[in-house]
Amino acid sequence: MKSHDWIAILDFGSQYSQLIARRIREQKVYCEILRHDTPAPLLRERMPKGLILSGGPASVLNEESPDCDPALFELGIPVLGICYGMQLMAKVLGGEVAPGDQREYGRTMIHIDQPGTLFEQLPQDLSVWMSHGDQVSRLPSGFHSIARTPSCPHTVMGDFGRQFYGLQFHPEVAHTQRGTELLHRYLFEVCGCAGDWTMSQFIEESVESIRNRVGTDHVLCGLSGGVDSSIAAALLHRAIGDQLHCVFVDNGLLRHGEAEQVEQTFADSFGIDLRVAHAQDIFLDRLAGIVDPEEKRKIIGNTFIEVFSEEARQIGPMKYLAQGTLYPDVIESLSPIGGPSVTIKSHHNVGGLPPDLKFDLIEPLRELFKDEVRELGRALGVPAAIVDRQPFPGPGLAVRILGEVTRERVTLLQQADLRVQQEIEKLPDYKEIWQAFAVLLPIQTVGVMGDERTYENVAAVRAVQSLDGMTADWYRLPYNTLGTISNRIINEVRGINRVVYDISSKPPATIEWE
């Protein structure tokens, strides 16, 4: 996807680097997050329209802090430094950075002295989001001070001739007033981007790229029924048709009706060659008596590989294996400065395959964020029931059944969870909820139904709001919705006599219970 305008973002470990990328792509400009030490010759080969240096947790005054190739400033393209990126730009270009007399964190008012291109037609005073201790104390040659605060005289700096700009604040966060407009001006007024990166263009380029790479070979795809693998399969099918072969492993741990929905959508509606492995008995038999969460995960993961491998052998030799890896997974695997190395999530990655199954990897979604994947799915005609599906754990309901996983307890949770889904979907703000589900607890409590005493199971309801799943806040479901969910589960699901609501956030809790 390199035939159009693009912006390079050098990552210095900022928690906001992905947010910068999202803000740019929202304006139909393609961008990539690259390592902070990406060499200038590599960028010269692909020549982005502009360069952004992200923020970061380090101090440029520390000798071991992340640096960049000084030759980047000789490429002849605009550069925007944000927070740490501004300070690094100043240091590399001959300015000075020093600890500020007063640190600035959170909302801060800045006063604009020279509007120029970035601040044209914006208010002279803006509320922005600061997060810094150091600041530029002396501007590099050719730079002017554009904006200030009482304690930071060079809050914004610019070299209008070379089109180098530095912002001590973060324009990408929602807390910064008119931040999106600032980025828009940088992209279109300064860099001259066309804003032509659309999903239809992505589909067209992806189809051509996949066809050129695959040729007459065949591709195997592990279809989980989740958003990512489903849309990856739809895109691959658009590109290579019957050269795509999908394997769907029904482990008996899916939501009510989910296995049937996947089979109907992809085999019947799309006409994809779909092989369904009905392996419920294998998984549930191996989980018998197991209560430790990690042991459950290992058993499910190993069994999945075993079943998937057997299906793959039956289909016959193939050169390629397709995965639904997304761009955040790619970014995390680069181990950016300031962040830990994170292995690609296991439910995206069919790893550990036996030696006789060797594939080249195809990852058609590796340039997209989650919301872009959903947009792609809609453009490909994937049903809304799959496109808008909430994230679902790789081990399925096994990690929502605390204690032993049995056929009876799976059925019980499926029925309780079905009532949760049905009521949640009635809410006008349903799509604001990241995940909502039921959990079956390993305890029983006393209840009264009619004139009879009961001693039955407890179900917990969990609903959270999140942007990426890394952090989450419990969702404030309306009382009448909670009441309806509780009444329906207790009255309609035989075996549950008590429902509780989980009001913990992440951190310190996790979204899933196991």
Coordinates of C-alpha atoms in Angstrom, one line a residue:
M1 CA 0.0 0.0 0.0
K2 CA 2.8 2.5 -0.9
S3 CA 1.5 4.0 -4.1
H4 CA -0.2 6.9 -2.4
D5 CA 0.9 9.7 -0.1
W6 CA 2.1 8.6 3.3
I7 CA 3.4 9.9 6.6
A8 CA 6.2 8.3 8.6
I9 CA 5.9 8.3 12.4
L10 CA 9.1 7.5 14.3
D11 CA 8.2 5.9 17.7
F12 CA 10.2 7.0 20.7
G13 CA 8.1 5.0 23.1
S14 CA 5.1 7.3 23.5
Q15 CA 1.9 5.8 24.9
Y16 CA 0.2 8.0 22.2
S17 CA 2.0 6.8 19.1
Q18 CA -0.8 4.6 17.9
L19 CA -3.2 7.4 18.6
I20 CA -1.2 9.7 16.3
A21 CA -1.5 7.1 13.6
R22 CA -5.2 6.8 14.1
R23 CA -5.8 10.5 13.9
I24 CA -3.9 10.7 10.6
R25 CA -5.7 7.7 9.1
E26 CA -9.0 9.2 10.1
Q27 CA -8.2 12.0 7.6
K28 CA -7.7 9.4 4.8
V29 CA -3.9 9.7 4.8
Y30 CA -1.9 6.5 5.1
C31 CA 0.8 6.4 7.7
E32 CA 3.2 3.9 9.3
I33 CA 4.8 3.7 12.8
L34 CA 8.5 3.0 12.4
R35 CA 11.4 2.5 14.9
H36 CA 13.0 5.6 16.2
D37 CA 16.4 4.6 14.7
T38 CA 15.0 4.1 11.1
P39 CA 17.9 5.2 8.8
A40 CA 17.4 8.2 6.5
P41 CA 18.3 6.2 3.3
L42 CA 15.5 3.8 4.0
L43 CA 13.0 6.6 4.2
R44 CA 14.5 8.3 1.1
E45 CA 13.7 5.2 -0.9
R46 CA 10.0 5.4 -0.1
M47 CA 9.9 9.2 0.5
P48 CA 7.0 10.0 2.8
K49 CA 5.2 13.4 2.4
G50 CA 6.1 14.2 6.0
L51 CA 7.7 12.9 9.1
I52 CA 6.4 12.9 12.7
L53 CA 8.7 12.4 15.7
S54 CA 6.5 11.0 18.6
G55 CA 6.7 11.8 22.3
G56 CA 8.4 9.4 24.7
P57 CA 9.0 8.8 28.4
A58 CA 12.8 9.4 28.3
S59 CA 14.7 12.7 28.6
V60 CA 16.9 13.9 25.7
L61 CA 19.4 15.0 28.4
N62 CA 20.1 11.4 29.2
E63 CA 23.0 10.0 27.1
E64 CA 21.1 6.6 26.7
S65 CA 17.9 8.2 25.5
P66 CA 16.6 7.1 22.1
D67 CA 18.0 9.1 19.2
C68 CA 17.3 9.4 15.5
D69 CA 19.4 9.6 12.3
P70 CA 20.4 13.3 11.9
A71 CA 20.2 12.9 8.2
L72 CA 16.4 12.7 8.5
F73 CA 16.4 16.5 8.6
E74 CA 18.1 16.6 5.2
L75 CA 15.5 14.7 3.3
G76 CA 13.7 17.9 2.2
I77 CA 10.4 17.0 3.8
P78 CA 8.4 18.6 6.6
V79 CA 9.0 17.4 10.1
L80 CA 6.7 17.7 13.1
G81 CA 8.2 16.9 16.6
I82 CA 5.7 16.2 19.4
C83 CA 6.9 16.6 23.0
Y84 CA 10.1 14.4 23.2
G85 CA 10.2 14.7 19.4
M86 CA 10.3 18.5 19.6
Q87 CA 13.1 18.4 22.2
L88 CA 15.1 15.9 20.1
M89 CA 14.7 18.0 17.0
A90 CA 16.0 21.0 18.9
K91 CA 19.0 19.1 20.2
V92 CA 19.9 17.6 16.9
L93 CA 19.6 20.9 15.0
G94 CA 21.8 22.8 17.5
G95 CA 19.4 24.2 20.1
E96 CA 19.4 23.5 23.8
V97 CA 17.1 21.5 26.1
A98 CA 17.0 22.0 29.9
P99 CA 14.8 20.9 32.8
G100 CA 11.9 23.4 33.1
D101 CA 11.5 25.6 36.2
Q102 CA 8.0 24.1 36.5
R103 CA 6.8 20.8 35.0
E104 CA 3.6 20.9 33.1
Y105 CA 1.2 17.9 33.2
G106 CA -2.5 17.9 32.1
R107 CA -4.5 20.7 30.6
T108 CA -2.6 23.9 30.1
M109 CA -3.4 27.2 28.3
I110 CA -1.0 28.3 25.6
H111 CA -0.8 31.8 23.9
I112 CA -0.1 31.9 20.2
D113 CA 2.1 34.7 19.1
Q114 CA 2.7 33.8 15.4
P115 CA -0.2 31.8 14.0
G116 CA 1.5 30.9 10.7
T117 CA 0.2 27.8 8.8
L118 CA -0.5 25.5 11.8
F119 CA -2.5 27.9 13.8
E120 CA -4.1 30.1 11.2
Q121 CA -7.8 31.1 12.0
L122 CA -7.5 29.3 15.4
P123 CA -8.1 31.2 18.7
Q124 CA -5.1 33.0 20.1
D125 CA -5.4 31.1 23.4
L126 CA -5.9 27.3 23.3
S127 CA -6.3 24.6 26.0
V128 CA -3.8 21.8 25.3
W129 CA -2.6 18.6 26.9
M130 CA 1.0 18.8 28.3
S131 CA 3.2 16.1 29.7
H132 CA 6.8 17.2 30.2
G133 CA 9.5 18.1 32.6
D134 CA 12.2 19.2 30.1
Q135 CA 11.7 22.0 27.6
V136 CA 13.5 23.7 24.7
S137 CA 15.6 26.5 26.4
R138 CA 17.3 27.8 23.2
L139 CA 15.9 27.6 19.7
P140 CA 18.0 26.1 16.9
S141 CA 19.1 28.5 14.2
G142 CA 16.3 29.4 11.8
F143 CA 13.5 28.6 14.3
H144 CA 11.0 31.1 15.7
S145 CA 8.9 30.8 18.9
I146 CA 5.3 30.5 17.8
A147 CA 3.4 29.9 21.2
R148 CA 4.2 30.0 24.9
T149 CA 2.9 29.4 28.4
P150 CA 4.1 31.4 31.5
S151 CA 6.6 28.7 32.3
C152 CA 7.5 27.5 28.8
P153 CA 8.5 30.3 26.4
H154 CA 8.9 27.9 23.4
T155 CA 5.8 25.8 23.6
V156 CA 5.7 25.7 19.8
M157 CA 8.6 26.4 17.5
G158 CA 8.9 26.5 13.8
D159 CA 11.4 26.9 10.9
F160 CA 9.0 28.2 8.2
G161 CA 11.6 27.8 5.4
R162 CA 12.3 24.1 6.0
Q163 CA 8.8 23.5 7.4
F164 CA 10.1 22.0 10.7
Y165 CA 7.7 22.4 13.6
G166 CA 7.8 21.4 17.2
L167 CA 4.9 21.1 19.7
Q168 CA 5.5 20.7 23.4
F169 CA 1.9 19.4 23.8
H170 CA 0.0 16.4 22.3
P171 CA -2.4 17.4 19.5
E172 CA -3.5 13.8 19.1
V173 CA -5.3 13.5 22.4
A174 CA -8.9 14.5 22.8
H175 CA -8.0 16.9 25.7
T176 CA -6.2 19.2 23.3
Q177 CA -8.6 21.9 21.9
R178 CA -8.6 21.9 18.1
G179 CA -5.8 19.2 18.0
T180 CA -7.3 17.4 15.1
E181 CA -7.3 20.7 13.1
L182 CA -3.6 21.2 13.9
L183 CA -2.8 17.7 12.5
H184 CA -5.1 18.4 9.5
R185 CA -3.2 21.6 8.7
Y186 CA 0.1 19.8 9.0
L187 CA -1.0 17.0 6.7
F188 CA -2.7 19.1 4.0
E189 CA -1.3 22.6 4.2
V190 CA 2.3 21.8 5.2
C191 CA 2.9 18.3 3.7
G192 CA 0.5 18.6 0.8
C193 CA -1.2 15.2 1.3
A194 CA -4.1 14.3 -1.1
G195 CA -6.2 12.5 1.5
D196 CA -7.0 9.7 -0.9
W197 CA -6.4 6.6 1.2
T198 CA -9.8 4.9 1.2
M199 CA -11.0 1.5 2.0
S200 CA -12.0 0.9 -1.6
Q201 CA -8.4 1.7 -2.6
F202 CA -7.1 -0.6 0.1
I203 CA -9.3 -3.5 -1.2
E204 CA -8.2 -2.9 -4.8
E205 CA -4.5 -2.8 -3.9
S206 CA -4.7 -5.7 -1.5
V207 CA -6.5 -7.9 -4.1
E208 CA -3.8 -7.1 -6.7
S209 CA -1.0 -7.8 -4.2
I210 CA -2.5 -11.1 -3.0
R211 CA -3.0 -12.3 -6.5
N212 CA 0.5 -11.4 -7.6
R213 CA 2.0 -13.2 -4.5
V214 CA -0.1 -16.3 -4.5
G215 CA -0.2 -16.9 -8.2
T216 CA -1.7 -20.4 -8.8
D217 CA -0.9 -21.7 -5.3
H218 CA -3.5 -22.3 -2.5
V219 CA -4.0 -20.6 0.9
L220 CA -5.1 -22.2 4.1
C221 CA -6.9 -19.9 6.6
G222 CA -7.8 -20.8 10.2
L223 CA -11.3 -19.3 10.7
S224 CA -12.3 -18.6 14.3
G225 CA -15.5 -16.8 13.6
G226 CA -14.1 -13.6 15.1
V227 CA -13.9 -10.3 13.4
D228 CA -10.2 -10.5 12.3
S229 CA -10.0 -14.0 10.8
S230 CA -13.5 -13.6 9.2
I231 CA -12.7 -10.4 7.4
A232 CA -9.2 -11.7 6.4
A233 CA -11.0 -14.7 4.8
A234 CA -13.5 -12.5 3.0
L235 CA -10.6 -10.4 1.5
L236 CA -8.6 -13.4 0.5
H237 CA -11.7 -14.9 -1.1
R238 CA -12.3 -11.7 -3.1
A239 CA -8.7 -12.0 -4.3
I240 CA -8.2 -15.7 -5.1
G241 CA -11.6 -17.4 -4.9
D242 CA -11.5 -21.2 -4.7
Q243 CA -7.8 -21.1 -4.1
L244 CA -8.7 -20.3 -0.5
H245 CA -9.5 -23.1 2.0
C246 CA -10.7 -22.3 5.4
V247 CA -10.7 -24.5 8.5
F248 CA -13.1 -23.8 11.3
V249 CA -12.6 -25.7 14.5
D250 CA -15.8 -25.9 16.6
N251 CA -14.4 -26.5 20.1
G252 CA -17.8 -26.6 21.8
L253 CA -16.8 -23.4 23.7
L254 CA -18.4 -20.8 21.5
R255 CA -21.5 -18.7 22.2
H256 CA -25.0 -19.9 21.5
G257 CA -25.5 -20.4 17.7
E258 CA -22.0 -19.0 16.8
A259 CA -20.7 -22.2 15.0
E260 CA -23.9 -22.4 12.9
Q261 CA -23.6 -18.7 12.0
V262 CA -20.0 -19.0 10.8
E263 CA -20.8 -22.0 8.7
Q264 CA -23.9 -20.4 7.2
T265 CA -22.1 -17.1 6.4
F266 CA -18.9 -18.4 4.9
A267 CA -19.9 -21.7 3.3
D268 CA -23.4 -20.8 2.1
S269 CA -23.4 -17.0 1.6
F270 CA -19.8 -16.5 0.4
G271 CA -19.3 -19.9 -1.1
I272 CA -15.9 -20.3 0.5
D273 CA -14.4 -23.8 0.7
L274 CA -15.0 -24.3 4.5
R275 CA -14.0 -27.4 6.3
V276 CA -15.7 -27.6 9.8
A277 CA -14.0 -29.8 12.4
H278 CA -16.7 -30.8 14.9
A279 CA -14.4 -31.3 17.8
Q280 CA -16.6 -30.5 20.8
D281 CA -16.2 -33.9 22.4
I282 CA -12.4 -33.9 22.1
F283 CA -12.0 -30.5 23.8
L284 CA -14.6 -31.1 26.6
D285 CA -13.2 -34.6 27.4
R286 CA -9.7 -33.2 27.8
L287 CA -11.0 -30.4 30.0
A288 CA -12.7 -32.7 32.4
G289 CA -11.5 -32.2 36.0
I290 CA -9.3 -29.2 35.1
V291 CA -9.8 -26.0 37.1
D292 CA -6.5 -24.1 36.7
P293 CA -7.0 -21.3 34.1
E294 CA -3.5 -21.6 32.6
E295 CA -3.9 -25.4 32.3
K296 CA -7.2 -24.9 30.5
R297 CA -5.6 -22.5 28.1
K298 CA -2.7 -24.9 27.3
I299 CA -5.1 -27.8 26.8
I300 CA -7.3 -25.8 24.5
G301 CA -4.3 -24.3 22.5
N302 CA -2.6 -27.7 22.1
T303 CA -5.9 -29.4 21.1
F304 CA -6.7 -26.7 18.6
I305 CA -3.3 -27.2 16.9
E306 CA -3.8 -30.9 16.8
V307 CA -7.3 -30.7 15.3
F308 CA -6.3 -27.9 12.9
S309 CA -3.2 -29.8 11.7
E310 CA -5.2 -33.0 11.0
E311 CA -7.7 -31.0 8.9
A312 CA -4.9 -29.3 7.0
R313 CA -3.3 -32.7 6.1
Q314 CA -6.6 -33.9 4.8
I315 CA -7.0 -30.9 2.5
G316 CA -3.6 -31.5 1.0
P317 CA -0.3 -29.6 0.6
M318 CA -0.6 -25.8 0.5
K319 CA 2.1 -23.1 0.3
Y320 CA 0.5 -20.3 2.4
L321 CA -1.2 -19.9 5.8
A322 CA -3.3 -16.8 6.3
Q323 CA -3.6 -15.0 9.7
G324 CA -5.7 -12.1 10.9
T325 CA -2.8 -10.2 12.4
L326 CA -3.6 -6.5 12.9
Y327 CA -1.4 -3.4 12.9
P328 CA -1.3 -3.0 16.7
D329 CA 0.1 -6.6 16.9
V330 CA 2.8 -5.6 14.3
I331 CA 3.7 -2.5 16.2
E332 CA 4.0 -4.3 19.5
S333 CA 6.2 -7.0 18.0
L334 CA 8.7 -4.3 17.1
S335 CA 9.4 -3.7 20.8
P336 CA 9.4 0.1 20.6
I337 CA 11.5 2.1 23.1
G338 CA 9.8 2.3 26.4
G339 CA 7.5 -0.6 25.8
P340 CA 7.9 -4.4 26.5
S341 CA 8.1 -7.0 23.8
V342 CA 4.7 -8.4 23.3
T343 CA 4.1 -11.7 21.5
I344 CA 1.3 -11.6 18.9
K345 CA -1.9 -12.8 20.6
S346 CA -2.4 -16.5 20.5
H347 CA -5.9 -16.4 19.0
H348 CA -4.5 -14.5 16.0
N349 CA -1.6 -16.9 15.5
V350 CA -1.7 -20.5 14.5
G351 CA 1.7 -21.3 16.1
G352 CA 3.3 -24.5 17.0
L353 CA 2.3 -26.4 13.9
P354 CA 4.1 -29.8 13.4
P355 CA 7.2 -29.9 11.2
D356 CA 5.4 -31.6 8.3
L357 CA 3.2 -28.5 7.9
K358 CA 5.3 -25.6 6.7
F359 CA 3.7 -22.5 5.3
D360 CA 4.6 -19.0 4.1
L361 CA 2.6 -16.5 6.1
I362 CA 0.0 -14.1 4.6
E363 CA -1.3 -11.4 6.8
P364 CA -3.7 -9.3 4.7
L365 CA -4.8 -7.0 7.6
R366 CA -1.4 -6.2 9.1
E367 CA -1.7 -2.6 8.0
L368 CA -5.1 -1.9 9.7
F369 CA -6.4 -1.0 13.1
K370 CA -9.5 -2.7 14.5
D371 CA -11.9 0.0 13.4
E372 CA -10.5 0.0 9.9
V373 CA -10.9 -3.8 9.8
R374 CA -14.6 -3.4 10.6
E375 CA -14.9 -0.7 7.8
L376 CA -13.2 -3.2 5.5
G377 CA -15.6 -5.9 6.4
R378 CA -18.6 -3.7 5.7
A379 CA -17.1 -2.8 2.3
L380 CA -16.7 -6.5 1.5
G381 CA -20.3 -7.3 2.4
V382 CA -19.6 -9.3 5.6
P383 CA -22.8 -9.4 7.7
A384 CA -23.0 -6.9 10.5
A385 CA -23.5 -9.7 13.0
I386 CA -19.8 -10.6 12.4
V387 CA -18.4 -7.2 11.5
D388 CA -19.7 -5.7 14.8
R389 CA -18.9 -8.7 16.9
Q390 CA -17.3 -7.9 20.3
P391 CA -13.9 -9.4 21.0
F392 CA -14.0 -13.0 22.2
P393 CA -11.3 -14.8 24.1
G394 CA -9.3 -17.5 22.2
P395 CA -10.1 -20.2 24.8
G396 CA -13.8 -19.2 24.4
L397 CA -16.2 -19.8 27.3
A398 CA -13.7 -21.9 29.1
V399 CA -12.3 -18.8 30.7
R400 CA -15.7 -17.5 31.6
I401 CA -16.6 -20.7 33.4
L402 CA -14.7 -20.5 36.7
G403 CA -13.7 -24.0 37.8
E404 CA -14.3 -27.2 35.9
V405 CA -15.7 -26.9 32.3
T406 CA -18.4 -29.5 31.6
R407 CA -21.0 -29.9 28.9
E408 CA -23.7 -28.9 31.4
R409 CA -21.9 -25.8 32.6
V410 CA -21.2 -24.7 29.0
T411 CA -24.8 -25.0 28.1
L412 CA -25.8 -23.1 31.2
L413 CA -23.4 -20.2 30.4
Q414 CA -24.4 -20.1 26.7
Q415 CA -28.0 -19.7 27.7
A416 CA -27.2 -17.0 30.3
D417 CA -24.9 -15.2 27.9
L418 CA -27.6 -15.3 25.2
R419 CA -29.9 -13.3 27.4
V420 CA -27.2 -10.7 28.1
Q421 CA -26.5 -10.3 24.4
Q422 CA -30.2 -9.9 23.5
E423 CA -30.8 -7.2 26.1
I424 CA -27.5 -5.3 25.5
E425 CA -28.2 -5.1 21.8
K426 CA -31.5 -3.2 22.5
L427 CA -29.6 -0.3 23.9
P428 CA -29.2 2.8 21.6
D429 CA -25.5 3.1 22.6
Y430 CA -24.8 -0.6 22.2
K431 CA -21.8 0.0 20.0
E432 CA -20.1 2.0 22.8
I433 CA -19.7 -1.2 24.8
W434 CA -16.4 -2.9 24.1
Q435 CA -17.5 -6.2 25.6
A436 CA -20.5 -7.5 27.5
F437 CA -20.9 -11.1 28.6
A438 CA -21.9 -13.5 31.4
V439 CA -19.6 -15.5 33.7
L440 CA -20.5 -18.7 35.5
L441 CA -19.1 -18.7 39.0
P442 CA -18.0 -21.8 40.9
I443 CA -20.4 -21.2 43.8
Q444 CA -24.0 -21.9 44.6
T445 CA -26.4 -19.9 46.7
V446 CA -29.7 -20.3 48.4
G447 CA -32.8 -19.0 46.6
V448 CA -36.5 -19.3 46.7
M449 CA -38.6 -20.0 43.6
G450 CA -42.3 -20.3 44.2
D451 CA -42.6 -22.0 47.5
E452 CA -39.5 -24.1 47.0
R453 CA -36.0 -23.5 48.3
T454 CA -33.2 -23.7 45.7
Y455 CA -29.5 -24.1 45.8
E456 CA -28.2 -23.1 42.4
N457 CA -25.5 -21.3 40.5
V458 CA -24.5 -17.7 40.4
A459 CA -23.9 -15.8 37.1
A460 CA -21.9 -12.5 36.9
V461 CA -22.6 -10.0 34.2
R462 CA -19.6 -8.0 32.8
A463 CA -19.8 -4.9 30.5
V464 CA -16.9 -2.6 29.8
Q465 CA -16.0 0.4 27.8
S466 CA -12.5 0.5 26.1
L467 CA -10.7 1.8 23.1
D468 CA -8.2 -1.0 22.7
G469 CA -8.7 -3.5 25.5
M470 CA -5.5 -2.4 27.2
T471 CA -7.4 -0.4 29.8
A472 CA -11.2 -0.5 30.4
D473 CA -13.8 1.0 32.6
W474 CA -17.0 -0.8 33.8
Y475 CA -20.0 0.3 31.8
R476 CA -22.9 2.0 33.5
L477 CA -25.7 -0.2 32.2
P478 CA -29.2 1.3 32.9
Y479 CA -30.8 -0.2 36.0
N480 CA -33.8 -1.4 34.0
T481 CA -31.5 -3.2 31.6
L482 CA -29.8 -4.9 34.5
G483 CA -33.1 -5.8 36.0
T484 CA -34.4 -7.3 32.8
I485 CA -31.2 -9.3 32.3
S486 CA -31.4 -10.7 35.9
N487 CA -35.1 -11.6 35.6
R488 CA -34.6 -13.3 32.3
I489 CA -31.6 -15.4 33.4
I490 CA -33.2 -16.4 36.7
N491 CA -36.6 -17.2 35.2
E492 CA -35.5 -18.7 31.8
V493 CA -32.2 -20.5 32.6
R494 CA -32.8 -23.4 34.8
G495 CA -29.9 -23.8 37.2
I496 CA -29.1 -20.2 38.0
N497 CA -30.8 -18.4 40.9
R498 CA -28.6 -15.3 41.4
V499 CA -27.1 -12.6 39.1
V500 CA -24.5 -10.1 40.1
Y501 CA -22.9 -7.2 38.2
D502 CA -19.1 -6.7 38.0
I503 CA -18.2 -3.0 38.6
S504 CA -14.3 -3.3 38.5
S505 CA -12.1 -1.6 36.0
K506 CA -8.9 -2.6 34.2
P507 CA -6.5 -2.1 35.9
P508 CA -6.5 -3.4 38.6
A509 CA -8.9 -6.2 37.4
T510 CA -8.8 -7.7 33.9
I511 CA -11.7 -7.8 31.5
E512 CA -12.0 -11.6 31.5
W513 CA -12.3 -13.3 34.8
E514 CA -9.6 -15.9 34.0

